[in-house]
Amino acid sequence: MKQVNNNYIETKGTPITTPLSTSDDKKVVEFDDELFIRKTFETNAREGIALLYKRYYQPLCTHAVKYVGSRETAEDLVSEIFFQLYANKTFSDITSSYRFYLFRAVRNKAYNHLRWDLSRKADLLEAAQKPTLDEHQPDHISQFEELYHDVEEAVNKLPIERRKIYLMRKFEGKKYQEIADELNLSVKTVDVQLHRANQYIRALLKGKWLLSEVLVVFGLIF
Amino acid sequence: MNIEITKEIIFNYLSGRASALQKRMIDDWVKKPENEELFYKWLVEYECQNPQYSTDIAAGLDRFNQLANQVDENPDWSILSESEAKEISRFSWKWWAIAASIISVLVSGWVYQDAFLYKTHRTEFGETQTITLSDGTQVTLNANSSLEVPRFGFGKKTRQVRLAGEANFTVTHTVDNQRFVVKTEKGVEVVVLGTEFSVYARRKEAKVVLNKGKVQLRYQVGKTQKELMMKPGELVTFDQSNHLKKEITDQPEKHTAWKEHRFVFDDTTLEEFVRIMADNYGLKVIIADDSLAQRTLVGSFRANNADELLEIVSEIFNLQITKVGDTVLLTDK
């Protein structure tokens, strides 16, 4: 009896032959680096999400922050994507790679967030007529890159001191008080500098990236 | 001139060093799904090599797990987004109990202060009005309707309005994802998460049509508070005893046709037409006999006032109109 049992355990313990060699589905082979995650999703969705977090959270946040300029917002957007992936059970419908899904989603979200952000402080009358920007998608992939490169450029154009404060706040996530202490400034000064930095970046981006929206509004009126 | 898109070109492109021509080629190249796959693969590689800051994966995962636990316990929330789930969890049962007791105390005090606390927009019979609220939200009031907007604190912490009658809302999204709540006399509450919809609340009935976005309905059945998430294109009606009926409408816009003084009839009986005339124009329409009242109207008509609408309808059915003051008698010719 003992022998049989041992044998049984042993066969069970041997590693399963690599699924790649047994599967002839082309798609699976293409995304082979995610195969393990895919298999995990079949049995435990929470575990699958955890694996995706470990693999893609960092690059996703890095990507999103280039648009939205603040790590907090970037992390909000990214975790919203993961949450929806889980809560709506979208993971079971994904036929592309998870990477494809996640990055496409984060780019769309970040793109729209930034455009919405640019529009929201417009004067009241303008804001009232602006449609929600949720579903907008650029026609060309290069528009995504163009947008965050513009953001980067705008940040780089800031005067050195102001840029330093801006980056400490947005990228390092420091509090006003911390920045003030570190640079030997008053909190008030930090506040003013950040406000000016935001306004400057906003002004630079707005002309180019909200023009299309104005056209849409006119289209609706006439 | 077909240059192969390589990883090097993509990396250059991601770092902002691609030429205009290269960008155009990438735009074309990426249209093929397998290329797009490759693009994201390289994008991940690039972002991993050039991190902007170092993230706290454990903290991110913690945050996810907390929310996921809530979803697992409340499957109804599955259609919510993260921010909404948080919002609701913050207002979960405990808070509801506290909030409810505070509100009940305050409400009794409010009754006499309405005029002071609320600015009321009112439309007369046959009049529609478009109002822009301080947060940019647009409300179009149909005839014989009133909207009460708080004079103080609107948009600071909450955005709540009260509606009697019929209105279409185009709600502006706020920075802090603030909810917009429409209360009706019936106790049906529409909680908005950035969107376009219409609410009808007359004669103890309520109707909500959602054109765009997402709204949550809160209503009372007996003593229990219920919630329902609506999707675009859905039409929810509540009858006098708060029984709910959900249907899908393939033309949500027909419920807001009144905004352009259009009336859309879809197998509408003359009996219902009588109700429409009463709601919108304050006219008491009497139909001479019952068989006539059951005849139905189909079509979309433009009418600027009650007389025009009456004329259209009487022409279709070949009716005689006799008008005395606010009472209209319709008889077969």
Coordinates of C-alpha atoms in Angstrom, one line a residue:
Chain A
M1 CA 0.0 0.0 0.0
K2 CA 2.7 2.4 1.0
Q3 CA 4.5 1.8 -2.2
V4 CA 1.5 2.6 -4.3
N5 CA 0.9 5.7 -2.4
N6 CA 4.4 6.9 -2.9
N7 CA 4.2 6.3 -6.5
Y8 CA 1.0 8.2 -6.8
I9 CA 2.4 11.1 -5.0
E10 CA 5.5 11.0 -7.1
T11 CA 3.7 11.2 -10.4
K12 CA 1.6 14.0 -9.2
G13 CA 4.6 15.9 -8.1
T14 CA 6.4 15.7 -11.4
P15 CA 6.3 19.0 -13.3
I16 CA 3.7 19.2 -15.9
T17 CA 5.1 19.2 -19.4
T18 CA 5.5 22.7 -20.6
P19 CA 2.1 23.7 -21.9
L20 CA 3.7 25.4 -24.8
S21 CA 4.8 22.2 -26.4
T22 CA 1.3 20.6 -26.1
S23 CA -0.7 23.6 -27.3
D24 CA -0.9 24.2 -31.0
D25 CA -3.0 27.3 -30.6
K26 CA -1.0 30.0 -32.3
K27 CA -2.3 32.8 -30.1
V28 CA -1.1 31.2 -27.0
V29 CA 2.4 30.7 -28.4
E30 CA 2.5 34.4 -29.3
F31 CA 1.8 35.5 -25.8
D32 CA 3.7 32.7 -24.2
D33 CA 5.3 35.0 -21.6
E34 CA 1.8 35.5 -20.1
L35 CA 0.7 31.9 -20.3
F36 CA 1.3 31.3 -16.6
I37 CA -0.8 34.3 -15.7
R38 CA -3.5 33.2 -18.1
K39 CA -3.6 29.7 -16.5
T40 CA -3.8 31.3 -13.0
F41 CA -6.8 33.4 -14.1
E42 CA -8.6 30.2 -14.9
T43 CA -8.4 29.0 -11.4
N44 CA -8.0 32.1 -9.2
A45 CA -8.7 35.6 -10.6
R46 CA -7.4 37.4 -7.5
E47 CA -4.1 35.6 -7.9
G48 CA -4.0 36.4 -11.6
I49 CA -4.5 40.1 -10.8
A50 CA -1.7 39.9 -8.3
L51 CA 0.6 38.5 -10.9
L52 CA -0.3 41.3 -13.3
Y53 CA 0.3 43.8 -10.6
K54 CA 3.7 42.5 -10.0
R55 CA 4.6 42.5 -13.6
Y56 CA 3.0 45.6 -15.0
Y57 CA 2.2 48.0 -12.2
Q58 CA 5.5 49.8 -12.3
P59 CA 5.6 50.3 -16.1
L60 CA 1.9 51.2 -16.2
C61 CA 2.4 53.9 -13.5
T62 CA 5.6 55.1 -15.3
H63 CA 3.7 55.5 -18.5
A64 CA 0.6 57.1 -17.0
V65 CA 2.6 59.7 -15.0
K66 CA 4.0 61.1 -18.2
Y67 CA 0.5 62.3 -19.1
V68 CA -1.0 63.3 -15.8
G69 CA 2.2 64.6 -14.2
S70 CA 1.3 63.4 -10.8
R71 CA 2.1 60.0 -9.3
E72 CA -1.0 60.0 -7.2
T73 CA -3.3 60.5 -10.2
A74 CA -1.3 58.0 -12.2
E75 CA -1.7 55.4 -9.5
D76 CA -5.4 56.1 -9.3
L77 CA -5.9 55.6 -13.0
V78 CA -3.9 52.4 -13.0
S79 CA -5.6 50.8 -10.0
E80 CA -9.0 51.8 -11.5
I81 CA -8.1 49.7 -14.5
F82 CA -7.1 46.7 -12.4
F83 CA -10.2 47.1 -10.3
Q84 CA -12.5 47.1 -13.4
L85 CA -10.6 44.2 -14.9
Y86 CA -11.5 42.2 -11.8
A87 CA -14.9 43.6 -10.8
N88 CA -16.4 43.4 -14.3
K89 CA -14.7 40.0 -15.0
T90 CA -13.2 41.5 -18.1
F91 CA -10.2 39.3 -17.8
S92 CA -12.1 36.4 -19.2
D93 CA -12.9 38.2 -22.4
I94 CA -9.4 39.3 -23.3
T95 CA -8.2 37.7 -26.4
S96 CA -5.1 39.8 -26.8
S97 CA -2.3 39.8 -24.3
Y98 CA -3.0 41.3 -20.9
R99 CA -0.2 43.7 -21.6
F100 CA -2.0 44.9 -24.7
Y101 CA -5.2 45.4 -22.8
L102 CA -3.6 47.1 -19.8
F103 CA -1.5 49.5 -21.8
R104 CA -4.1 50.4 -24.2
A105 CA -6.5 51.1 -21.3
V106 CA -4.0 53.2 -19.4
R107 CA -3.2 55.2 -22.5
N108 CA -6.8 56.0 -23.2
K109 CA -7.5 56.8 -19.6
A110 CA -4.5 59.0 -19.2
Y111 CA -5.1 60.8 -22.5
N112 CA -8.7 61.5 -21.6
H113 CA -7.9 62.5 -18.0
L114 CA -5.4 65.0 -19.2
R115 CA -7.8 66.5 -21.7
W116 CA -10.5 66.6 -19.2
D117 CA -8.2 68.2 -16.7
L118 CA -7.3 70.9 -19.2
S119 CA -10.9 71.7 -19.9
R120 CA -12.2 71.8 -16.4
K121 CA -10.9 75.1 -15.3
A122 CA -12.1 76.9 -18.3
D123 CA -14.6 79.7 -17.5
L124 CA -18.0 78.7 -16.6
L125 CA -19.8 79.5 -19.8
E126 CA -17.3 77.4 -21.7
A127 CA -17.4 74.6 -19.2
A128 CA -21.2 74.4 -19.5
Q129 CA -21.0 73.7 -23.2
K130 CA -18.2 71.2 -23.1
P131 CA -19.4 67.6 -23.6
T132 CA -17.9 65.0 -21.4
L133 CA -14.6 63.8 -22.9
D134 CA -14.9 60.3 -21.8
E135 CA -15.1 58.4 -25.0
H136 CA -12.6 60.3 -27.1
Q137 CA -9.9 58.4 -28.7
P138 CA -7.2 59.7 -31.0
D139 CA -7.0 58.5 -34.6
H140 CA -3.3 57.8 -34.5
I141 CA -1.2 56.1 -31.9
S142 CA 1.4 58.9 -32.3
Q143 CA -1.0 61.4 -30.8
F144 CA -0.6 59.6 -27.4
E145 CA 3.2 60.1 -27.5
E146 CA 2.8 63.6 -28.8
L147 CA 0.6 64.5 -25.9
Y148 CA 3.0 63.4 -23.2
H149 CA 6.0 64.6 -25.0
D150 CA 4.3 68.0 -25.0
V151 CA 3.7 67.7 -21.3
E152 CA 7.4 66.9 -20.8
E153 CA 8.4 69.8 -22.9
A154 CA 6.1 72.2 -21.0
V155 CA 7.6 71.0 -17.7
N156 CA 11.1 71.5 -19.1
K157 CA 10.3 75.1 -20.0
L158 CA 9.5 76.0 -16.5
P159 CA 12.1 78.2 -14.7
I160 CA 14.5 76.0 -12.8
E161 CA 13.3 76.7 -9.3
R162 CA 9.7 76.4 -10.2
R163 CA 10.4 73.2 -12.0
K164 CA 12.2 71.8 -9.1
I165 CA 9.2 72.5 -6.8
Y166 CA 6.8 71.1 -9.4
L167 CA 8.7 67.8 -9.7
M168 CA 9.1 67.4 -5.9
R169 CA 5.4 67.7 -5.5
K170 CA 4.2 65.7 -8.5
F171 CA 6.8 63.0 -8.9
E172 CA 8.2 62.6 -5.5
G173 CA 4.8 63.2 -3.9
K174 CA 6.2 65.5 -1.3
K175 CA 3.9 67.7 0.9
Y176 CA 4.0 71.5 0.6
Q177 CA 5.6 71.7 4.1
E178 CA 8.3 69.2 3.2
I179 CA 9.2 71.1 0.0
A180 CA 9.2 74.4 1.9
D181 CA 11.6 73.0 4.6
E182 CA 13.9 71.4 2.1
L183 CA 14.3 74.5 -0.1
N184 CA 14.1 77.0 2.8
L185 CA 11.0 78.6 1.4
S186 CA 7.6 79.5 3.0
V187 CA 4.7 77.2 2.3
K188 CA 3.0 80.2 0.7
T189 CA 5.8 80.5 -1.8
V190 CA 5.6 76.8 -2.7
D191 CA 1.9 77.2 -3.2
V192 CA 2.3 80.2 -5.5
Q193 CA 5.1 78.5 -7.5
L194 CA 3.0 75.3 -8.0
H195 CA 0.0 77.3 -9.0
R196 CA 2.0 79.2 -11.6
A197 CA 3.7 76.1 -12.8
N198 CA 0.3 74.4 -13.3
Q199 CA -1.1 77.5 -15.1
Y200 CA 1.9 77.7 -17.4
I201 CA 1.7 74.0 -18.4
R202 CA -2.0 74.2 -18.8
A203 CA -1.8 77.3 -21.0
L204 CA 0.9 75.7 -23.2
L205 CA -1.1 72.5 -23.7
K206 CA -4.6 73.9 -24.0
G207 CA -4.3 75.7 -27.3
K208 CA -3.2 72.6 -29.1
W209 CA -5.1 69.8 -27.3
L210 CA -8.4 71.3 -26.7
L211 CA -9.0 72.8 -30.2
S212 CA -10.6 69.7 -31.5
E213 CA -13.1 69.9 -28.6
V214 CA -14.1 73.4 -29.6
L215 CA -14.9 72.1 -33.1
V216 CA -17.1 69.4 -31.7
V217 CA -19.0 72.0 -29.6
F218 CA -19.6 74.1 -32.7
G219 CA -20.6 71.1 -34.6
L220 CA -23.4 70.5 -32.1
I221 CA -24.6 74.1 -32.1
F222 CA -25.0 74.5 -35.9
Chain B
M1 CA 9.7 52.9 -49.3
N2 CA 9.0 50.4 -46.7
I3 CA 11.4 50.7 -43.8
E4 CA 11.1 48.0 -41.3
I5 CA 9.9 49.1 -37.8
T6 CA 12.4 47.9 -35.3
K7 CA 12.6 48.0 -31.6
E8 CA 15.2 50.7 -31.9
I9 CA 12.9 52.9 -33.9
I10 CA 10.1 52.4 -31.4
F11 CA 12.5 53.3 -28.5
N12 CA 13.5 56.4 -30.3
Y13 CA 9.9 57.2 -30.9
L14 CA 9.0 56.7 -27.2
S15 CA 11.8 59.0 -26.1
G16 CA 10.6 61.7 -28.5
R17 CA 13.4 61.4 -31.1
A18 CA 11.4 60.0 -34.0
S19 CA 11.1 62.0 -37.2
A20 CA 7.7 63.0 -38.5
L21 CA 8.1 60.4 -41.2
Q22 CA 8.8 57.7 -38.8
K23 CA 5.8 58.7 -36.7
R24 CA 3.6 58.4 -39.7
M25 CA 5.0 55.0 -40.5
I26 CA 4.5 53.8 -37.0
D27 CA 0.9 55.0 -37.1
D28 CA 0.4 52.7 -40.2
W29 CA 2.4 49.9 -38.9
V30 CA 0.6 49.6 -35.6
K31 CA -2.8 49.2 -37.3
K32 CA -2.1 45.5 -37.7
P33 CA -3.0 43.8 -34.5
E34 CA 0.1 41.7 -34.3
N35 CA 2.2 44.8 -34.6
E36 CA 0.2 46.5 -31.9
E37 CA 1.0 43.6 -29.7
L38 CA 4.6 44.0 -30.5
F39 CA 4.3 47.7 -29.8
Y40 CA 3.0 47.2 -26.3
K41 CA 5.7 44.6 -25.6
W42 CA 8.4 47.1 -26.5
L43 CA 6.6 49.8 -24.6
V44 CA 6.7 47.7 -21.5
E45 CA 10.4 47.0 -22.1
Y46 CA 11.1 50.7 -22.5
E47 CA 9.1 51.8 -19.5
C48 CA 10.9 49.2 -17.4
Q49 CA 14.2 50.4 -18.5
N50 CA 13.3 54.1 -17.9
P51 CA 11.2 54.3 -14.8
Q52 CA 9.9 57.7 -13.9
Y53 CA 9.7 56.9 -10.2
S54 CA 9.7 53.8 -8.1
T55 CA 6.2 52.5 -7.3
D56 CA 5.1 50.6 -4.2
I57 CA 3.7 47.5 -5.7
A58 CA 2.7 46.0 -2.4
A59 CA 0.7 49.2 -1.5
G60 CA -1.0 49.1 -4.9
L61 CA -1.9 45.5 -4.4
D62 CA -3.2 46.1 -0.9
R63 CA -5.5 48.8 -2.2
F64 CA -6.8 46.4 -4.9
N65 CA -7.3 43.6 -2.4
Q66 CA -9.4 45.8 -0.1
L67 CA -11.7 46.9 -2.9
A68 CA -11.8 43.3 -4.3
N69 CA -13.0 42.1 -0.9
Q70 CA -15.8 44.6 -1.0
V71 CA -16.8 43.4 -4.5
D72 CA -16.7 39.8 -3.4
E73 CA -19.1 40.6 -0.6
N74 CA -21.4 42.8 -2.7
P75 CA -21.7 41.4 -6.2
D76 CA -24.1 44.2 -7.1
W77 CA -21.2 46.6 -7.1
S78 CA -19.5 44.8 -9.9
I79 CA -20.5 47.4 -12.4
L80 CA -19.1 50.3 -10.4
S81 CA -15.7 51.7 -10.9
E82 CA -13.3 51.9 -8.1
S83 CA -14.0 55.5 -7.1
E84 CA -17.7 54.8 -6.9
A85 CA -17.2 51.6 -4.9
K86 CA -15.2 53.7 -2.4
E87 CA -17.8 56.3 -2.3
I88 CA -20.5 53.8 -1.5
S89 CA -18.4 52.0 1.1
R90 CA -17.8 55.3 2.8
F91 CA -21.6 55.7 2.9
S92 CA -22.3 52.1 3.9
W93 CA -25.0 51.1 6.4
K94 CA -23.4 52.6 9.5
W95 CA -23.1 56.0 7.9
W96 CA -26.5 55.7 6.3
A97 CA -28.0 55.2 9.8
I98 CA -26.2 58.2 11.2
A99 CA -26.8 60.3 8.1
A100 CA -30.5 59.4 8.2
S101 CA -31.0 60.4 11.8
I102 CA -29.2 63.7 11.2
I103 CA -31.2 64.3 8.1
S104 CA -34.5 63.6 9.8
V105 CA -33.7 66.2 12.4
L106 CA -32.6 68.7 9.9
V107 CA -35.5 68.1 7.5
S108 CA -38.0 69.1 10.1
G109 CA -36.2 72.3 10.6
W110 CA -35.9 72.9 6.9
V111 CA -39.5 72.8 6.1
Y112 CA -40.0 76.5 6.9
Q113 CA -36.7 77.6 5.5
D114 CA -37.1 76.4 2.0
A115 CA -37.5 79.8 0.4
F116 CA -34.4 81.0 2.1
L117 CA -32.3 77.9 1.5
Y118 CA -33.3 77.1 -2.0
K119 CA -33.5 79.0 -5.2
T120 CA -36.5 77.7 -7.2
H121 CA -36.7 77.7 -10.9
R122 CA -40.2 77.3 -12.2
T123 CA -41.7 76.9 -15.6
E124 CA -45.2 77.8 -16.6
F125 CA -47.5 75.7 -18.7
G126 CA -46.2 75.5 -22.2
E127 CA -42.8 77.0 -21.3
T128 CA -39.4 75.3 -21.3
Q129 CA -36.3 76.8 -19.7
T130 CA -32.6 75.9 -19.7
I131 CA -30.7 76.6 -16.6
T132 CA -26.9 76.4 -16.0
L133 CA -26.1 75.6 -12.5
S134 CA -23.0 77.0 -10.8
D135 CA -21.1 73.7 -11.4
G136 CA -21.7 73.9 -15.1
T137 CA -24.5 71.3 -15.1
Q138 CA -27.2 72.1 -17.6
V139 CA -30.8 71.5 -16.8
T140 CA -33.6 71.8 -19.2
L141 CA -37.0 72.1 -17.5
N142 CA -40.1 71.0 -19.3
A143 CA -43.3 72.8 -18.8
N144 CA -45.0 73.0 -15.4
S145 CA -42.0 71.9 -13.5
S146 CA -39.8 73.2 -10.7
L147 CA -36.3 72.7 -9.7
E148 CA -34.9 73.7 -6.3
V149 CA -31.2 74.4 -6.0
P150 CA -29.6 75.0 -2.7
R151 CA -28.4 78.6 -2.4
F152 CA -25.5 77.6 -0.1
G153 CA -23.0 74.9 -0.3
F154 CA -24.0 73.6 -3.7
G155 CA -21.0 72.1 -5.3
K156 CA -18.9 72.4 -2.2
K157 CA -19.5 69.1 -0.7
T158 CA -22.7 67.8 -2.4
R159 CA -24.6 68.6 -5.4
Q160 CA -28.3 67.9 -4.7
V161 CA -31.3 69.3 -6.4
R162 CA -35.0 68.6 -6.0
L163 CA -37.3 68.2 -9.0
A164 CA -41.0 68.2 -9.4
G165 CA -42.1 67.7 -13.0
E166 CA -39.8 66.8 -15.9
A167 CA -36.3 67.8 -16.8
N168 CA -33.2 66.7 -18.7
F169 CA -29.8 67.0 -17.0
T170 CA -26.4 67.2 -18.6
V171 CA -24.2 66.8 -15.6
T172 CA -20.7 68.2 -15.4
H173 CA -18.0 66.0 -14.0
T174 CA -16.1 67.5 -11.1
V175 CA -12.5 67.1 -10.1
D176 CA -13.3 65.1 -7.0
N177 CA -15.9 62.9 -8.7
Q178 CA -18.6 64.6 -6.7
R179 CA -22.0 63.0 -7.1
F180 CA -25.0 64.8 -8.4
V181 CA -28.2 63.8 -6.8
V182 CA -31.7 64.5 -8.1
K183 CA -34.4 64.0 -5.5
T184 CA -38.0 63.6 -6.3
E185 CA -41.1 63.9 -4.2
K186 CA -41.6 60.2 -4.4
G187 CA -38.4 59.5 -2.6
V188 CA -36.8 58.2 -5.8
E189 CA -33.3 59.5 -5.9
V190 CA -31.1 59.6 -8.9
V191 CA -27.4 59.6 -8.1
V192 CA -25.3 60.7 -11.0
L193 CA -21.8 59.8 -11.9
G194 CA -21.3 62.3 -14.8
T195 CA -23.8 61.9 -17.5
E196 CA -27.0 62.8 -19.4
F197 CA -30.4 61.7 -18.4
S198 CA -34.0 62.8 -17.9
V199 CA -36.2 62.5 -14.9
Y200 CA -40.0 62.6 -14.9
A201 CA -41.8 63.0 -11.6
R202 CA -45.4 63.9 -11.7
R203 CA -48.6 62.6 -10.2
K204 CA -46.7 60.3 -7.9
E205 CA -45.1 58.5 -10.8
A206 CA -41.5 58.7 -11.7
K207 CA -39.6 57.9 -14.9
V208 CA -35.9 58.0 -15.5
V209 CA -34.3 57.7 -19.0
L210 CA -30.5 57.5 -19.3
N211 CA -28.9 58.7 -22.5
K212 CA -25.2 58.6 -21.5
G213 CA -23.0 57.6 -18.7
K214 CA -24.1 55.9 -15.5
V215 CA -26.6 56.7 -12.8
Q216 CA -27.7 54.9 -9.7
L217 CA -31.3 55.0 -8.5
R218 CA -32.2 54.9 -4.9
Y219 CA -35.8 54.2 -3.9
Q220 CA -37.9 53.0 -1.1
V221 CA -39.9 49.8 -1.1
G222 CA -41.8 49.6 2.1
K223 CA -39.1 50.4 4.6
T224 CA -36.1 49.2 2.8
Q225 CA -33.9 51.4 0.7
K226 CA -33.0 49.8 -2.6
E227 CA -30.5 50.7 -5.3
L228 CA -30.2 50.1 -8.9
M229 CA -27.5 50.9 -11.5
M230 CA -28.8 52.1 -14.8
K231 CA -27.0 51.7 -18.2
P232 CA -27.4 54.0 -21.2
G233 CA -30.6 53.4 -23.1
E234 CA -32.5 52.1 -20.1
L235 CA -35.8 53.4 -19.0
V236 CA -37.0 52.9 -15.5
T237 CA -40.5 53.7 -14.4
F238 CA -42.0 53.7 -10.9
D239 CA -45.7 53.5 -10.4
Q240 CA -47.7 55.0 -7.6
S241 CA -46.7 52.2 -5.1
N242 CA -43.0 52.4 -6.2
H243 CA -43.1 49.2 -8.2
L244 CA -40.2 49.4 -10.6
K245 CA -40.2 48.5 -14.2
K246 CA -37.1 48.5 -16.3
E247 CA -37.1 48.5 -20.1
I248 CA -34.7 49.1 -22.8
T249 CA -35.4 52.0 -25.1
D250 CA -33.7 52.1 -28.4
Q251 CA -34.5 55.8 -28.7
P252 CA -33.6 57.5 -25.5
E253 CA -33.8 60.8 -27.3
K254 CA -37.5 60.6 -27.9
H255 CA -38.0 61.1 -24.1
T256 CA -36.3 64.5 -24.4
A257 CA -37.9 65.5 -27.6
W258 CA -39.9 68.1 -25.6
K259 CA -36.6 70.1 -25.4
E260 CA -37.1 71.1 -29.0
H261 CA -40.9 71.4 -28.7
R262 CA -41.3 68.1 -30.4
F263 CA -43.8 65.5 -29.3
V264 CA -43.1 61.9 -30.0
F265 CA -46.0 59.6 -29.9
D266 CA -45.4 55.9 -30.1
D267 CA -48.7 54.1 -30.0
T268 CA -49.9 56.8 -27.6
T269 CA -53.6 56.6 -26.8
L270 CA -55.6 59.8 -26.8
E271 CA -56.1 59.1 -23.1
E272 CA -52.4 59.6 -22.6
F273 CA -52.5 62.6 -24.8
V274 CA -55.0 64.1 -22.3
R275 CA -52.4 63.6 -19.6
I276 CA -49.7 65.2 -21.7
M277 CA -51.9 68.3 -22.3
A278 CA -52.6 68.6 -18.6
D279 CA -48.9 68.2 -17.6
N280 CA -47.5 70.6 -20.1
Y281 CA -50.2 73.1 -20.8
G282 CA -52.5 72.9 -17.8
L283 CA -55.4 72.2 -20.2
K284 CA -58.2 69.9 -19.3
V285 CA -59.0 67.9 -22.3
I286 CA -62.2 65.9 -22.5
I287 CA -62.8 63.2 -25.0
A288 CA -66.3 62.7 -26.0
D289 CA -66.5 59.0 -26.1
D290 CA -64.4 56.1 -24.8
S291 CA -63.8 54.3 -28.1
L292 CA -62.2 57.6 -29.3
A293 CA -60.0 57.7 -26.2
Q294 CA -58.5 54.3 -27.1
R295 CA -57.3 55.4 -30.5
T296 CA -53.6 55.7 -30.8
L297 CA -51.2 58.2 -32.3
V298 CA -47.8 57.4 -33.9
G299 CA -45.3 59.9 -35.1
S300 CA -43.2 62.9 -34.1
F301 CA -44.7 66.4 -34.3
R302 CA -43.4 69.9 -33.7
A303 CA -45.7 72.2 -31.8
N304 CA -44.8 75.5 -30.1
N305 CA -47.9 75.8 -28.1
A306 CA -51.0 73.9 -27.0
D307 CA -53.2 75.2 -29.8
E308 CA -50.8 73.9 -32.5
L309 CA -50.6 70.5 -30.9
L310 CA -54.3 70.3 -30.5
E311 CA -54.7 71.3 -34.1
I312 CA -52.3 68.6 -35.3
V313 CA -54.0 65.9 -33.4
S314 CA -57.5 66.9 -34.3
E315 CA -56.6 67.0 -37.9
I316 CA -55.2 63.5 -37.8
F317 CA -58.3 62.1 -36.2
N318 CA -60.7 64.5 -37.9
L319 CA -61.9 65.9 -34.6
Q320 CA -63.9 69.0 -33.7
I321 CA -62.2 71.2 -31.0
T322 CA -64.4 73.2 -28.7
K323 CA -62.4 75.4 -26.3
V324 CA -63.9 77.0 -23.2
G325 CA -61.3 78.7 -21.0
D326 CA -58.9 75.9 -19.9
T327 CA -61.2 73.1 -20.9
V328 CA -61.1 71.5 -24.3
L329 CA -63.7 69.2 -25.7
L330 CA -62.8 66.8 -28.5
T331 CA -65.6 65.3 -30.5
D332 CA -65.9 63.4 -33.8
K333 CA -66.7 65.7 -36.6

